Amino acid sequence: MSYKIKDPKSLIQGIFVTLVTEAGPEIISNVSTLSEDLAFITAAHLLSLAGLMEGREKEQSEIIGPVPVKGRKDVQALFFLTLVDYNSSSDSRLVDHGTHLGVVLIFPKERISDVRRATGLIEPYLQMFFSKNSQKVRKESIDENFGKELLNHIIELVTSPQTRAFWFDENSEKMIEYRDNNFVKKEHDVVLIDEGKKTIYLFAKHTSSPFKVRRVNNAVNNLNLEFYKNSMKIVKLDNYDEAEPLLIKYGITMV
């Protein structure tokens, strides 16, 4: 059953959850404006796409997308695939190894740039959610209400200002977000972002050469443009004495 969006301006406008059962893909929860038939077609397509990517080396599940939704030119989708327990299955393989669960998030096509920023929040959230709840999230516990609660959590996540932590990757020349924002590494050139105060704090290592510092500055400027449309103020911290109060304020430990 499809539903009407409460807030037409919401970035994430729906979710549906699919599970692979003995009979194949099944839509367990559809909290979106997509019909059941269209949700099933979209899920089957995304599961097939994920199957083509199974050979990649990766530590955790990743978000695929944005991808188009067949029959809906006004929206696109993000797809997250993970494994959950399926102890009640009649198929011993599913009991032993679990089954695939797919989370499909629907958003307005014209807001792709906003979704690119939000994906950096949503992906680690889903990874941590299913990791921490791996013994609780089972096929038997996933129902329509599961999708509604997950949607509400994600909408709150992308709507509320966040404190985010990044480090500079020399290979890609980009800032990479920490999976756990509570810890940053001493050997990294670190960036803290306070979305509420619209401020980016840059703390380059004192051992970094002027040439590398320029590269870090360029990466931070690109981050500001790509995620925040240059709306953030950038504050450069010269030493650890300046950075330490911020780390304490945001509950971040440098290891």
GROMACS .gro file of C-alpha atoms in nm, residues 202-207 236-247 254:
model
   19
  202LEU     CA    1   4.060   2.225   0.931
  203PHE     CA    2   4.343   2.078   1.138
  204ALA     CA    3   4.644   1.985   0.923
  205LYS     CA    4   4.931   1.795   1.088
  206HIS     CA    5   5.226   2.014   1.184
  207THR     CA    6   5.448   1.775   0.986
  236LYS     CA    7   4.202   2.674   0.998
  237LEU     CA    8   4.352   2.552   1.325
  238ASP     CA    9   4.729   2.598   1.355
  239ASN     CA   10   4.809   2.353   1.634
  240TYR     CA   11   4.672   2.084   1.862
  241ASP     CA   12   4.610   2.334   2.145
  242GLU     CA   13   4.346   2.498   1.925
  243ALA     CA   14   4.198   2.166   1.810
  244GLU     CA   15   4.180   1.998   2.152
  245PRO     CA   16   3.888   2.209   2.290
  246LEU     CA   17   3.686   2.128   1.976
  247LEU     CA   18   3.755   1.757   2.005
  254MET     CA   19   4.220   1.137   1.872
   0.00000   0.00000   0.00000
